[in-house]
């Protein structure tokens, strides 16, 4: 069921427009701190897309999504105009709701 | 992490039920700043601190405890014993008096600026926390329930129509997030910076601004504090990358309760970048103030905007 809800998010924010250009990683504070893709906007976006396809997420990847600061720097530089911070916030809320069930 | 999330949620909800604050401390800490200022407890407009500045020393103590036992290790225990942990925290969270005095001084400085500018306002000794942390961590259902049953009903039952916010998190909740869920709140919300027209000359002459992500990229208010600093004769050093609207980095504060080591690492990188421009870092957000001052390592002096504008620092 969570996959269906995540699918809606992927559509709502047109996440598949991500061209993996990495502009977002250049301004992401958590990516700068760890240099791990899962701590950057690109990794988080694709994690949401994988979730929508029913692919399992491990705890490390799950933590990566939850550790987004929602600072919105990524939104400012995304050439595809994806509202990345909003998509990650909504995905976080879904995952948290699911985890607390 | 799931255990930690459950435990964290349980601590926050039991604390909000107990004292309408997100961490288990006594309510008196919220109104100490107003002592001796002669501010009335009722009036047409109210200052809504949401107790955020006042909680900074307790948040720092809480984060210090968490660093010793990170969420991944502590999660299952906190999840099972959240009520005991909340009671323990109430006793254990004893920050240094100097830190408590400093944050009370910041709220007093904001109130002083308003008074000097002829703004009439009251304060609310029993004001509830806005619920921002619930929303920001993704506990949206809890946020909606808490905001509607506690915050909104508090304002409505007292007939409050005009609210002055003093931090970006509360301002964002009242002007953007809550209206999205509940429609028109029936409140006229202004930020204190919008009411400050005149300021005296400041003691510091050159600073670098650490922008709050909310003020800068969510609320479109990044010029408000720049203009005020200029009026006070303070030069703010700008750099296209370090202080640019698209590229200025966050303080790391929003994940301090989820991943404290990552939060601290982000803050230290931010301090590294800012320290190259000036040793005086000005912030306008209590969470930025908490995270940057905790991680400054004595390399920079972290000052709140209100402290600079009143000449307190």
mmCIF file of C-alpha atoms in Angstrom:
data_model
loop_
_atom_site.group_PDB
_atom_site.id
_atom_site.type_symbol
_atom_site.label_atom_id
_atom_site.label_comp_id
_atom_site.label_asym_id
_atom_site.label_seq_id
_atom_site.Cartn_x
_atom_site.Cartn_y
_atom_site.Cartn_z
ATOM 1 C CA UNK A 1 0.000 0.000 0.000
ATOM 2 C CA UNK A 2 2.844 2.398 0.761
ATOM 3 C CA UNK A 3 4.126 1.780 -2.769
ATOM 4 C CA UNK A 4 0.864 3.120 -4.190
ATOM 5 C CA UNK A 5 1.078 6.234 -2.027
ATOM 6 C CA UNK A 6 4.694 6.765 -3.031
ATOM 7 C CA UNK A 7 3.703 6.333 -6.686
ATOM 8 C CA UNK A 8 1.363 9.290 -6.256
ATOM 9 C CA UNK A 9 4.265 11.339 -4.920
ATOM 10 C CA UNK A 10 6.442 10.404 -7.882
ATOM 11 C CA UNK A 11 3.676 11.624 -10.188
ATOM 12 C CA UNK A 12 2.791 14.715 -8.147
ATOM 13 C CA UNK A 13 6.382 15.991 -8.164
ATOM 14 C CA UNK A 14 7.350 14.497 -11.570
ATOM 15 C CA UNK A 15 10.387 12.943 -9.956
ATOM 16 C CA UNK A 16 11.354 10.961 -13.040
ATOM 17 C CA UNK A 17 12.332 14.268 -14.641
ATOM 18 C CA UNK A 18 15.543 13.943 -12.595
ATOM 19 C CA UNK A 19 18.361 13.709 -15.128
ATOM 20 C CA UNK A 20 20.975 12.789 -12.503
ATOM 21 C CA UNK A 21 22.916 15.978 -13.277
ATOM 22 C CA UNK A 22 24.127 16.279 -9.651
ATOM 23 C CA UNK A 23 23.661 20.061 -9.450
ATOM 24 C CA UNK A 24 21.623 19.390 -6.304
ATOM 25 C CA UNK A 25 24.473 17.492 -4.663
ATOM 26 C CA UNK A 26 26.764 20.502 -5.038
ATOM 27 C CA UNK A 27 24.596 22.541 -2.636
ATOM 28 C CA UNK A 28 23.371 19.820 -0.264
ATOM 29 C CA UNK A 29 24.785 20.194 3.279
ATOM 30 C CA UNK A 30 24.327 16.542 4.260
ATOM 31 C CA UNK A 31 25.958 15.353 1.024
ATOM 32 C CA UNK A 32 28.865 17.731 1.697
ATOM 33 C CA UNK A 33 29.226 16.201 5.154
ATOM 34 C CA UNK A 34 29.293 12.533 4.145
ATOM 35 C CA UNK A 35 29.863 12.419 0.346
ATOM 36 C CA UNK A 36 27.377 9.545 0.235
ATOM 37 C CA UNK A 37 24.738 9.601 -2.484
ATOM 38 C CA UNK A 38 21.986 8.547 -0.075
ATOM 39 C CA UNK A 39 22.669 11.730 1.907
ATOM 40 C CA UNK A 40 22.074 13.887 -1.170
ATOM 41 C CA UNK A 41 18.918 14.998 -3.047
ATOM 42 C CA UNK A 42 19.600 12.851 -6.117
ATOM 43 C CA UNK A 43 19.947 9.684 -4.037
ATOM 44 C CA UNK A 44 16.837 10.515 -2.025
ATOM 45 C CA UNK A 45 14.767 11.179 -5.156
ATOM 46 C CA UNK A 46 15.759 7.874 -6.711
ATOM 47 C CA UNK A 47 15.097 6.102 -3.442
ATOM 48 C CA UNK A 48 11.530 7.428 -3.579
ATOM 49 C CA UNK A 49 11.235 6.227 -7.178
ATOM 50 C CA UNK A 50 12.551 2.762 -6.217
ATOM 51 C CA UNK A 51 10.107 2.632 -3.301
ATOM 52 C CA UNK A 52 7.261 3.359 -5.734
ATOM 53 C CA UNK A 53 8.416 0.365 -7.780
ATOM 54 C CA UNK A 54 8.197 -1.930 -4.761
ATOM 55 C CA UNK A 55 11.952 -2.202 -4.240
ATOM 56 C CA UNK A 56 12.875 -2.717 -0.580
ATOM 57 C CA UNK A 57 14.771 -0.007 1.261
ATOM 58 C CA UNK A 58 17.412 -0.963 3.818
ATOM 59 C CA UNK A 59 17.808 0.847 7.126
ATOM 60 C CA UNK A 60 20.828 2.828 5.914
ATOM 61 C CA UNK A 61 18.882 4.174 2.930
ATOM 62 C CA UNK A 62 15.865 4.827 5.153
ATOM 63 C CA UNK A 63 18.076 6.894 7.505
ATOM 64 C CA UNK A 64 19.411 8.789 4.490
ATOM 65 C CA UNK A 65 15.929 9.892 3.521
ATOM 66 C CA UNK A 66 15.033 10.891 7.081
ATOM 67 C CA UNK A 67 18.224 12.911 7.463
ATOM 68 C CA UNK A 68 17.202 15.470 4.809
ATOM 69 C CA UNK A 69 17.313 18.966 6.354
ATOM 70 C CA UNK A 70 14.593 20.269 4.022
ATOM 71 C CA UNK A 71 16.735 23.362 3.517
ATOM 72 C CA UNK A 72 15.486 23.775 -0.085
ATOM 73 C CA UNK A 73 18.913 24.593 -1.561
ATOM 74 C CA UNK A 74 18.418 21.714 -4.040
ATOM 75 C CA UNK A 75 15.154 23.219 -5.334
ATOM 76 C CA UNK A 76 16.982 26.401 -6.267
ATOM 77 C CA UNK A 77 19.503 24.718 -8.547
ATOM 78 C CA UNK A 78 17.498 21.863 -10.087
ATOM 79 C CA UNK A 79 17.391 22.504 -13.864
ATOM 80 C CA UNK A 80 14.313 20.278 -14.137
ATOM 81 C CA UNK A 81 12.498 22.459 -11.610
ATOM 82 C CA UNK A 82 11.628 19.560 -9.301
ATOM 83 C CA UNK A 83 10.363 20.573 -5.873
ATOM 84 C CA UNK A 84 12.818 18.188 -4.266
ATOM 85 C CA UNK A 85 12.509 19.324 -0.643
ATOM 86 C CA UNK A 86 8.705 19.075 -0.732
ATOM 87 C CA UNK A 87 8.834 15.595 -2.303
ATOM 88 C CA UNK A 88 11.279 14.385 0.343
ATOM 89 C CA UNK A 89 9.200 15.899 3.147
ATOM 90 C CA UNK A 90 6.060 14.133 1.883
ATOM 91 C CA UNK A 91 7.944 10.847 1.492
ATOM 92 C CA UNK A 92 9.321 11.222 5.017
ATOM 93 C CA UNK A 93 5.804 11.754 6.366
ATOM 94 C CA UNK A 94 4.600 8.612 4.549
ATOM 95 C CA UNK A 95 7.480 6.494 5.815
ATOM 96 C CA UNK A 96 7.070 7.792 9.359
ATOM 97 C CA UNK A 97 3.316 7.101 9.299
ATOM 98 C CA UNK A 98 4.020 3.613 7.990
ATOM 99 C CA UNK A 99 6.736 2.963 10.592
ATOM 100 C CA UNK A 100 4.466 3.986 13.462
ATOM 101 C CA UNK A 101 1.636 1.645 12.482
ATOM 102 C CA UNK B 1 15.743 4.092 13.521
ATOM 103 C CA UNK B 2 12.092 3.019 13.671
ATOM 104 C CA UNK B 3 12.422 2.320 17.411
ATOM 105 C CA UNK B 4 14.036 5.708 17.913
ATOM 106 C CA UNK B 5 11.270 7.443 15.938
ATOM 107 C CA UNK B 6 8.627 5.753 18.069
ATOM 108 C CA UNK B 7 10.465 6.672 21.263
ATOM 109 C CA UNK B 8 11.072 10.262 20.143
ATOM 110 C CA UNK B 9 7.429 10.670 19.185
ATOM 111 C CA UNK B 10 6.302 9.206 22.473
ATOM 112 C CA UNK B 11 8.574 11.550 24.483
ATOM 113 C CA UNK B 12 7.402 14.573 22.480
ATOM 114 C CA UNK B 13 3.718 13.717 22.756
ATOM 115 C CA UNK B 14 3.870 12.982 26.472
ATOM 116 C CA UNK B 15 5.786 16.211 26.976
ATOM 117 C CA UNK B 16 3.281 18.207 24.877
ATOM 118 C CA UNK B 17 0.476 16.696 26.945
ATOM 119 C CA UNK B 18 2.295 17.458 30.172
ATOM 120 C CA UNK B 19 3.419 21.038 29.558
ATOM 121 C CA UNK B 20 2.662 21.861 25.879
ATOM 122 C CA UNK B 21 6.406 21.906 25.139
ATOM 123 C CA UNK B 22 8.249 19.411 22.900
ATOM 124 C CA UNK B 23 10.835 18.432 25.491
ATOM 125 C CA UNK B 24 10.187 17.657 29.144
ATOM 126 C CA UNK B 25 11.137 20.821 31.019
ATOM 127 C CA UNK B 26 9.187 22.971 33.434
ATOM 128 C CA UNK B 27 6.898 25.602 31.896
ATOM 129 C CA UNK B 28 8.428 28.410 33.931
ATOM 130 C CA UNK B 29 11.440 28.512 31.571
ATOM 131 C CA UNK B 30 9.233 30.027 28.842
ATOM 132 C CA UNK B 31 8.182 33.196 30.633
ATOM 133 C CA UNK B 32 11.270 33.990 32.721
ATOM 134 C CA UNK B 33 12.429 36.510 30.079
ATOM 135 C CA UNK B 34 9.474 38.818 30.736
ATOM 136 C CA UNK B 35 10.209 39.282 34.446
ATOM 137 C CA UNK B 36 10.546 42.963 35.316
ATOM 138 C CA UNK B 37 9.760 44.219 31.796
ATOM 139 C CA UNK B 38 6.253 45.422 32.635
ATOM 140 C CA UNK B 39 4.679 43.752 29.602
ATOM 141 C CA UNK B 40 0.933 43.129 30.092
ATOM 142 C CA UNK B 41 -0.582 39.641 29.876
ATOM 143 C CA UNK B 42 -3.431 40.676 27.602
ATOM 144 C CA UNK B 43 -3.791 43.097 24.717
ATOM 145 C CA UNK B 44 -4.679 43.468 21.037
ATOM 146 C CA UNK B 45 -1.429 41.937 19.825
ATOM 147 C CA UNK B 46 0.624 39.216 21.478
ATOM 148 C CA UNK B 47 4.253 38.189 21.131
ATOM 149 C CA UNK B 48 4.351 34.466 20.395
ATOM 150 C CA UNK B 49 7.774 33.073 21.299
ATOM 151 C CA UNK B 50 6.612 29.437 21.024
ATOM 152 C CA UNK B 51 9.276 29.030 23.753
ATOM 153 C CA UNK B 52 11.799 28.166 21.057
ATOM 154 C CA UNK B 53 14.656 30.473 22.092
ATOM 155 C CA UNK B 54 14.080 29.629 25.738
ATOM 156 C CA UNK B 55 14.399 25.905 25.012
ATOM 157 C CA UNK B 56 17.798 26.219 23.291
ATOM 158 C CA UNK B 57 19.908 25.402 26.398
ATOM 159 C CA UNK B 58 17.732 22.352 27.086
ATOM 160 C CA UNK B 59 17.931 21.246 23.434
ATOM 161 C CA UNK B 60 21.735 21.541 23.700
ATOM 162 C CA UNK B 61 21.753 19.383 26.852
ATOM 163 C CA UNK B 62 19.413 16.863 25.207
ATOM 164 C CA UNK B 63 21.610 16.668 22.087
ATOM 165 C CA UNK B 64 24.691 16.283 24.302
ATOM 166 C CA UNK B 65 23.075 13.255 25.986
ATOM 167 C CA UNK B 66 22.111 11.821 22.597
ATOM 168 C CA UNK B 67 25.654 12.106 21.271
ATOM 169 C CA UNK B 68 26.845 9.867 24.110
ATOM 170 C CA UNK B 69 24.173 7.295 23.247
ATOM 171 C CA UNK B 70 23.106 7.726 19.606
ATOM 172 C CA UNK B 71 19.555 6.973 18.394
ATOM 173 C CA UNK B 72 20.608 3.735 16.700
ATOM 174 C CA UNK B 73 21.788 2.330 20.044
ATOM 175 C CA UNK B 74 19.247 3.996 22.284
ATOM 176 C CA UNK B 75 16.153 3.503 20.106
ATOM 177 C CA UNK B 76 14.762 0.224 21.488
ATOM 178 C CA UNK B 77 15.261 1.385 25.092
ATOM 179 C CA UNK B 78 13.643 4.784 24.521
ATOM 180 C CA UNK B 79 10.771 3.145 22.667
ATOM 181 C CA UNK B 80 10.007 0.792 25.586
ATOM 182 C CA UNK B 81 10.663 3.220 28.418
ATOM 183 C CA UNK B 82 9.674 6.561 26.907
ATOM 184 C CA UNK B 83 7.712 7.685 29.988
ATOM 185 C CA UNK B 84 10.648 6.911 32.269
ATOM 186 C CA UNK B 85 13.013 8.679 29.870
ATOM 187 C CA UNK B 86 10.758 11.753 29.884
ATOM 188 C CA UNK B 87 10.725 11.829 33.703
ATOM 189 C CA UNK B 88 14.494 11.318 33.799
ATOM 190 C CA UNK B 89 15.024 14.113 31.262
ATOM 191 C CA UNK B 90 12.963 16.505 33.374
ATOM 192 C CA UNK B 91 15.533 16.044 36.166
ATOM 193 C CA UNK B 92 18.668 15.541 34.047
ATOM 194 C CA UNK B 93 18.326 18.476 31.645
ATOM 195 C CA UNK B 94 20.025 21.152 33.723
ATOM 196 C CA UNK B 95 21.861 23.524 31.388
ATOM 197 C CA UNK B 96 24.353 26.095 32.713
ATOM 198 C CA UNK B 97 22.695 29.239 34.072
ATOM 199 C CA UNK B 98 24.782 31.391 31.703
ATOM 200 C CA UNK B 99 23.135 29.711 28.669
ATOM 201 C CA UNK B 100 19.656 30.215 30.104
ATOM 202 C CA UNK B 101 20.414 33.878 30.789
ATOM 203 C CA UNK B 102 21.783 34.360 27.260
ATOM 204 C CA UNK B 103 18.635 33.078 25.490
ATOM 205 C CA UNK B 104 16.338 34.950 27.856
ATOM 206 C CA UNK B 105 18.419 38.008 26.990
ATOM 207 C CA UNK B 106 17.745 37.437 23.277
ATOM 208 C CA UNK B 107 13.966 37.335 23.806
ATOM 209 C CA UNK B 108 14.234 40.424 26.028
ATOM 210 C CA UNK B 109 16.235 42.144 23.276
ATOM 211 C CA UNK B 110 13.489 41.401 20.743
ATOM 212 C CA UNK B 111 10.847 42.744 23.136
ATOM 213 C CA UNK B 112 12.997 45.827 23.785
ATOM 214 C CA UNK B 113 13.283 46.511 20.033
ATOM 215 C CA UNK B 114 9.502 46.322 19.708
ATOM 216 C CA UNK B 115 8.973 48.649 22.681
ATOM 217 C CA UNK B 116 11.533 51.160 21.341
ATOM 218 C CA UNK B 117 9.613 51.175 18.042
ATOM 219 C CA UNK B 118 6.351 51.979 19.773
ATOM 220 C CA UNK B 119 4.759 48.546 19.267
ATOM 221 C CA UNK B 120 2.161 47.697 21.914
ATOM 222 C CA UNK B 121 1.958 44.020 22.721
ATOM 223 C CA UNK B 122 1.168 41.532 25.448
ATOM 224 C CA UNK B 123 2.863 38.226 26.281
ATOM 225 C CA UNK B 124 1.348 34.845 27.102
ATOM 226 C CA UNK B 125 2.927 33.166 30.151
ATOM 227 C CA UNK B 126 1.166 29.898 29.299
ATOM 228 C CA UNK B 127 1.694 29.973 25.500
ATOM 229 C CA UNK B 128 1.831 26.532 23.864
ATOM 230 C CA UNK B 129 4.625 25.384 21.552
ATOM 231 C CA UNK B 130 3.673 25.702 17.864
ATOM 232 C CA UNK B 131 4.237 22.017 17.006
ATOM 233 C CA UNK B 132 6.856 22.847 14.356
ATOM 234 C CA UNK B 133 9.109 19.946 15.305
ATOM 235 C CA UNK B 134 6.303 17.412 14.848
ATOM 236 C CA UNK B 135 5.678 18.714 11.341
ATOM 237 C CA UNK B 136 9.340 18.973 10.387
ATOM 238 C CA UNK B 137 10.142 15.429 11.520
ATOM 239 C CA UNK B 138 7.267 14.059 9.446
ATOM 240 C CA UNK B 139 4.758 13.376 12.272
ATOM 241 C CA UNK B 140 2.083 15.165 10.246
ATOM 242 C CA UNK B 141 -0.965 13.448 11.779
ATOM 243 C CA UNK B 142 0.276 14.306 15.270
ATOM 244 C CA UNK B 143 1.004 17.860 14.172
ATOM 245 C CA UNK B 144 -2.531 18.357 12.813
ATOM 246 C CA UNK B 145 -4.104 16.908 15.942
ATOM 247 C CA UNK B 146 -1.884 18.934 18.299
ATOM 248 C CA UNK B 147 -2.148 22.212 16.378
ATOM 249 C CA UNK B 148 -5.906 22.107 16.087
ATOM 250 C CA UNK B 149 -6.673 20.899 19.618
ATOM 251 C CA UNK B 150 -4.052 22.939 21.482
ATOM 252 C CA UNK B 151 -2.572 25.862 19.519
ATOM 253 C CA UNK B 152 -5.568 26.947 17.483
ATOM 254 C CA UNK B 153 -8.011 26.472 20.324
ATOM 255 C CA UNK B 154 -5.658 28.433 22.630
ATOM 256 C CA UNK B 155 -5.706 31.445 20.291
ATOM 257 C CA UNK B 156 -9.430 31.165 19.581
ATOM 258 C CA UNK B 157 -10.493 30.744 23.207
ATOM 259 C CA UNK B 158 -8.614 33.923 24.125
ATOM 260 C CA UNK B 159 -9.882 35.893 21.153
ATOM 261 C CA UNK B 160 -6.339 36.560 19.934
ATOM 262 C CA UNK B 161 -6.260 38.069 16.433
ATOM 263 C CA UNK B 162 -2.800 39.654 16.098
ATOM 264 C CA UNK B 163 0.329 37.603 16.614
ATOM 265 C CA UNK B 164 3.966 38.710 16.511
ATOM 266 C CA UNK B 165 6.364 35.844 15.837
ATOM 267 C CA UNK B 166 10.039 35.983 16.722
ATOM 268 C CA UNK B 167 11.474 32.929 14.949
ATOM 269 C CA UNK B 168 11.215 31.460 11.435
ATOM 270 C CA UNK B 169 9.888 28.024 12.453
ATOM 271 C CA UNK B 170 6.847 29.427 14.231
ATOM 272 C CA UNK B 171 6.309 32.000 11.484
ATOM 273 C CA UNK B 172 6.391 29.277 8.826
ATOM 274 C CA UNK B 173 3.908 27.128 10.756
ATOM 275 C CA UNK B 174 1.447 29.995 11.293
ATOM 276 C CA UNK B 175 1.663 31.529 7.824
ATOM 277 C CA UNK B 176 2.246 28.557 5.506
ATOM 278 C CA UNK B 177 1.832 25.102 7.051
ATOM 279 C CA UNK B 178 -1.229 25.473 9.280
ATOM 280 C CA UNK B 179 -3.274 27.473 6.701
ATOM 281 C CA UNK B 180 -2.599 24.666 4.224
ATOM 282 C CA UNK B 181 -4.232 22.173 6.602
ATOM 283 C CA UNK B 182 -6.866 24.351 8.281
ATOM 284 C CA UNK B 183 -7.560 27.231 5.889
ATOM 285 C CA UNK B 184 -7.743 30.763 7.256
ATOM 286 C CA UNK B 185 -6.669 30.684 10.913
ATOM 287 C CA UNK B 186 -8.289 34.052 11.648
ATOM 288 C CA UNK B 187 -4.918 35.402 12.775
ATOM 289 C CA UNK B 188 -2.904 38.330 11.460
ATOM 290 C CA UNK B 189 0.665 37.127 11.775
ATOM 291 C CA UNK B 190 3.663 39.452 11.501
ATOM 292 C CA UNK B 191 7.286 38.830 12.244
ATOM 293 C CA UNK B 192 9.000 41.185 14.705
ATOM 294 C CA UNK B 193 11.503 42.253 12.028
ATOM 295 C CA UNK B 194 8.665 43.729 9.975
ATOM 296 C CA UNK B 195 7.772 46.031 12.881
ATOM 297 C CA UNK B 196 11.259 47.394 13.538
ATOM 298 C CA UNK B 197 11.728 50.673 11.684
ATOM 299 C CA UNK B 198 14.514 52.357 13.593
ATOM 300 C CA UNK B 199 17.561 50.964 15.386
ATOM 301 C CA UNK B 200 20.530 52.479 17.202
ATOM 302 C CA UNK B 201 24.085 52.148 15.983
ATOM 303 C CA UNK B 202 25.420 48.685 16.789
ATOM 304 C CA UNK B 203 28.627 47.906 18.676
ATOM 305 C CA UNK B 204 29.922 45.410 16.099
ATOM 306 C CA UNK B 205 30.889 46.808 12.726
ATOM 307 C CA UNK B 206 31.452 43.789 10.457
ATOM 308 C CA UNK B 207 29.626 40.460 10.446
ATOM 309 C CA UNK B 208 28.698 37.562 8.228
ATOM 310 C CA UNK B 209 25.064 36.505 8.119
ATOM 311 C CA UNK B 210 24.104 32.866 8.436
ATOM 312 C CA UNK B 211 20.715 32.760 6.708
ATOM 313 C CA UNK B 212 17.937 30.701 8.202
ATOM 314 C CA UNK B 213 16.750 28.375 5.393
ATOM 315 C CA UNK B 214 13.148 29.175 6.318
ATOM 316 C CA UNK B 215 13.549 32.961 6.266
ATOM 317 C CA UNK B 216 15.687 32.831 3.140
ATOM 318 C CA UNK B 217 14.187 30.128 0.916
ATOM 319 C CA UNK B 218 10.674 29.540 2.287
ATOM 320 C CA UNK B 219 9.485 32.920 3.535
ATOM 321 C CA UNK B 220 11.343 35.346 1.249
ATOM 322 C CA UNK B 221 12.607 37.394 4.194
ATOM 323 C CA UNK B 222 16.370 37.301 3.689
ATOM 324 C CA UNK B 223 16.519 41.043 3.044
ATOM 325 C CA UNK B 224 14.624 41.986 6.209
ATOM 326 C CA UNK B 225 17.573 41.384 8.541
ATOM 327 C CA UNK B 226 20.104 42.692 6.015
ATOM 328 C CA UNK B 227 18.273 46.030 5.915
ATOM 329 C CA UNK B 228 18.105 46.184 9.718
ATOM 330 C CA UNK B 229 21.839 45.502 10.040
ATOM 331 C CA UNK B 230 22.582 48.231 7.495
ATOM 332 C CA UNK B 231 20.397 50.678 9.462
ATOM 333 C CA UNK B 232 22.472 49.830 12.541
ATOM 334 C CA UNK B 233 25.659 50.602 10.628
ATOM 335 C CA UNK B 234 26.805 46.980 10.426
ATOM 336 C CA UNK B 235 28.638 45.815 7.312
ATOM 337 C CA UNK B 236 27.596 42.298 6.314
ATOM 338 C CA UNK B 237 30.195 40.493 4.258
ATOM 339 C CA UNK B 238 28.645 38.646 1.335
ATOM 340 C CA UNK B 239 30.033 35.844 -0.774
ATOM 341 C CA UNK B 240 28.272 34.425 -3.846
ATOM 342 C CA UNK B 241 28.611 30.877 -2.557
ATOM 343 C CA UNK B 242 28.711 31.097 1.268
ATOM 344 C CA UNK B 243 25.835 33.570 1.640
ATOM 345 C CA UNK B 244 24.082 33.198 -1.744
ATOM 346 C CA UNK B 245 20.365 32.454 -1.729
ATOM 347 C CA UNK B 246 20.765 29.169 -3.629
ATOM 348 C CA UNK B 247 24.006 27.983 -2.159
ATOM 349 C CA UNK B 248 24.167 29.084 1.493
ATOM 350 C CA UNK B 249 24.138 25.960 3.599
ATOM 351 C CA UNK B 250 21.882 24.967 6.459
ATOM 352 C CA UNK B 251 23.141 24.824 10.074
ATOM 353 C CA UNK B 252 22.230 21.130 10.360
ATOM 354 C CA UNK B 253 19.773 21.801 13.196
ATOM 355 C CA UNK B 254 16.691 20.139 11.674
ATOM 356 C CA UNK B 255 18.198 16.650 12.070
ATOM 357 C CA UNK B 256 19.729 17.077 15.517
ATOM 358 C CA UNK B 257 17.128 14.758 17.052
ATOM 359 C CA UNK B 258 17.417 12.156 14.265
ATOM 360 C CA UNK B 259 21.118 12.062 13.502
ATOM 361 C CA UNK B 260 23.126 14.232 15.938
ATOM 362 C CA UNK B 261 26.553 13.313 14.558
ATOM 363 C CA UNK B 262 25.518 14.304 11.006
ATOM 364 C CA UNK B 263 23.900 17.475 12.357
ATOM 365 C CA UNK B 264 27.130 18.454 14.120
ATOM 366 C CA UNK B 265 29.247 17.667 11.056
ATOM 367 C CA UNK B 266 27.053 19.947 8.905
ATOM 368 C CA UNK B 267 27.314 22.713 11.526
ATOM 369 C CA UNK B 268 31.114 22.465 11.666
ATOM 370 C CA UNK B 269 31.375 22.704 7.875
ATOM 371 C CA UNK B 270 29.153 25.771 8.020
ATOM 372 C CA UNK B 271 31.329 27.337 10.705
ATOM 373 C CA UNK B 272 34.417 26.621 8.542
ATOM 374 C CA UNK B 273 32.869 28.484 5.599
ATOM 375 C CA UNK B 274 31.522 31.422 7.632
ATOM 376 C CA UNK B 275 34.726 31.905 9.620
ATOM 377 C CA UNK B 276 36.587 32.727 6.396
ATOM 378 C CA UNK B 277 34.413 35.844 6.005
ATOM 379 C CA UNK B 278 34.102 37.153 9.567
ATOM 380 C CA UNK B 279 34.541 36.113 13.191
ATOM 381 C CA UNK B 280 31.099 37.519 14.021
ATOM 382 C CA UNK B 281 28.290 35.302 12.752
ATOM 383 C CA UNK B 282 24.778 36.759 12.932
ATOM 384 C CA UNK B 283 21.787 34.415 13.067
ATOM 385 C CA UNK B 284 18.061 35.142 13.309
ATOM 386 C CA UNK B 285 16.794 31.689 14.275
ATOM 387 C CA UNK B 286 17.013 29.851 17.616
ATOM 388 C CA UNK B 287 17.790 26.495 15.972
ATOM 389 C CA UNK B 288 20.658 28.016 13.947
ATOM 390 C CA UNK B 289 21.820 29.749 17.137
ATOM 391 C CA UNK B 290 21.791 26.444 19.051
ATOM 392 C CA UNK B 291 23.538 24.333 16.449
ATOM 393 C CA UNK B 292 26.153 26.833 15.340
ATOM 394 C CA UNK B 293 27.084 28.080 18.810
ATOM 395 C CA UNK B 294 27.380 24.481 20.067
ATOM 396 C CA UNK B 295 29.748 23.646 17.214
ATOM 397 C CA UNK B 296 31.669 26.917 16.881
ATOM 398 C CA UNK B 297 34.641 25.602 18.835
ATOM 399 C CA UNK B 298 35.532 29.172 19.801
ATOM 400 C CA UNK B 299 36.436 30.011 16.191
ATOM 401 C CA UNK B 300 33.574 32.464 15.727
ATOM 402 C CA UNK B 301 31.200 34.399 17.945
ATOM 403 C CA UNK B 302 27.581 33.489 17.179
ATOM 404 C CA UNK B 303 25.293 36.471 17.795
ATOM 405 C CA UNK B 304 21.560 36.753 17.455
ATOM 406 C CA UNK B 305 20.283 39.612 15.300
ATOM 407 C CA UNK B 306 18.391 41.142 18.239
ATOM 408 C CA UNK B 307 21.536 41.176 20.391
ATOM 409 C CA UNK B 308 23.362 43.116 17.665
ATOM 410 C CA UNK B 309 20.486 45.549 17.078
ATOM 411 C CA UNK B 310 20.062 46.395 20.779
ATOM 412 C CA UNK B 311 23.795 46.717 21.313
ATOM 413 C CA UNK B 312 23.760 43.871 23.856
ATOM 414 C CA UNK B 313 26.731 42.305 21.987
#
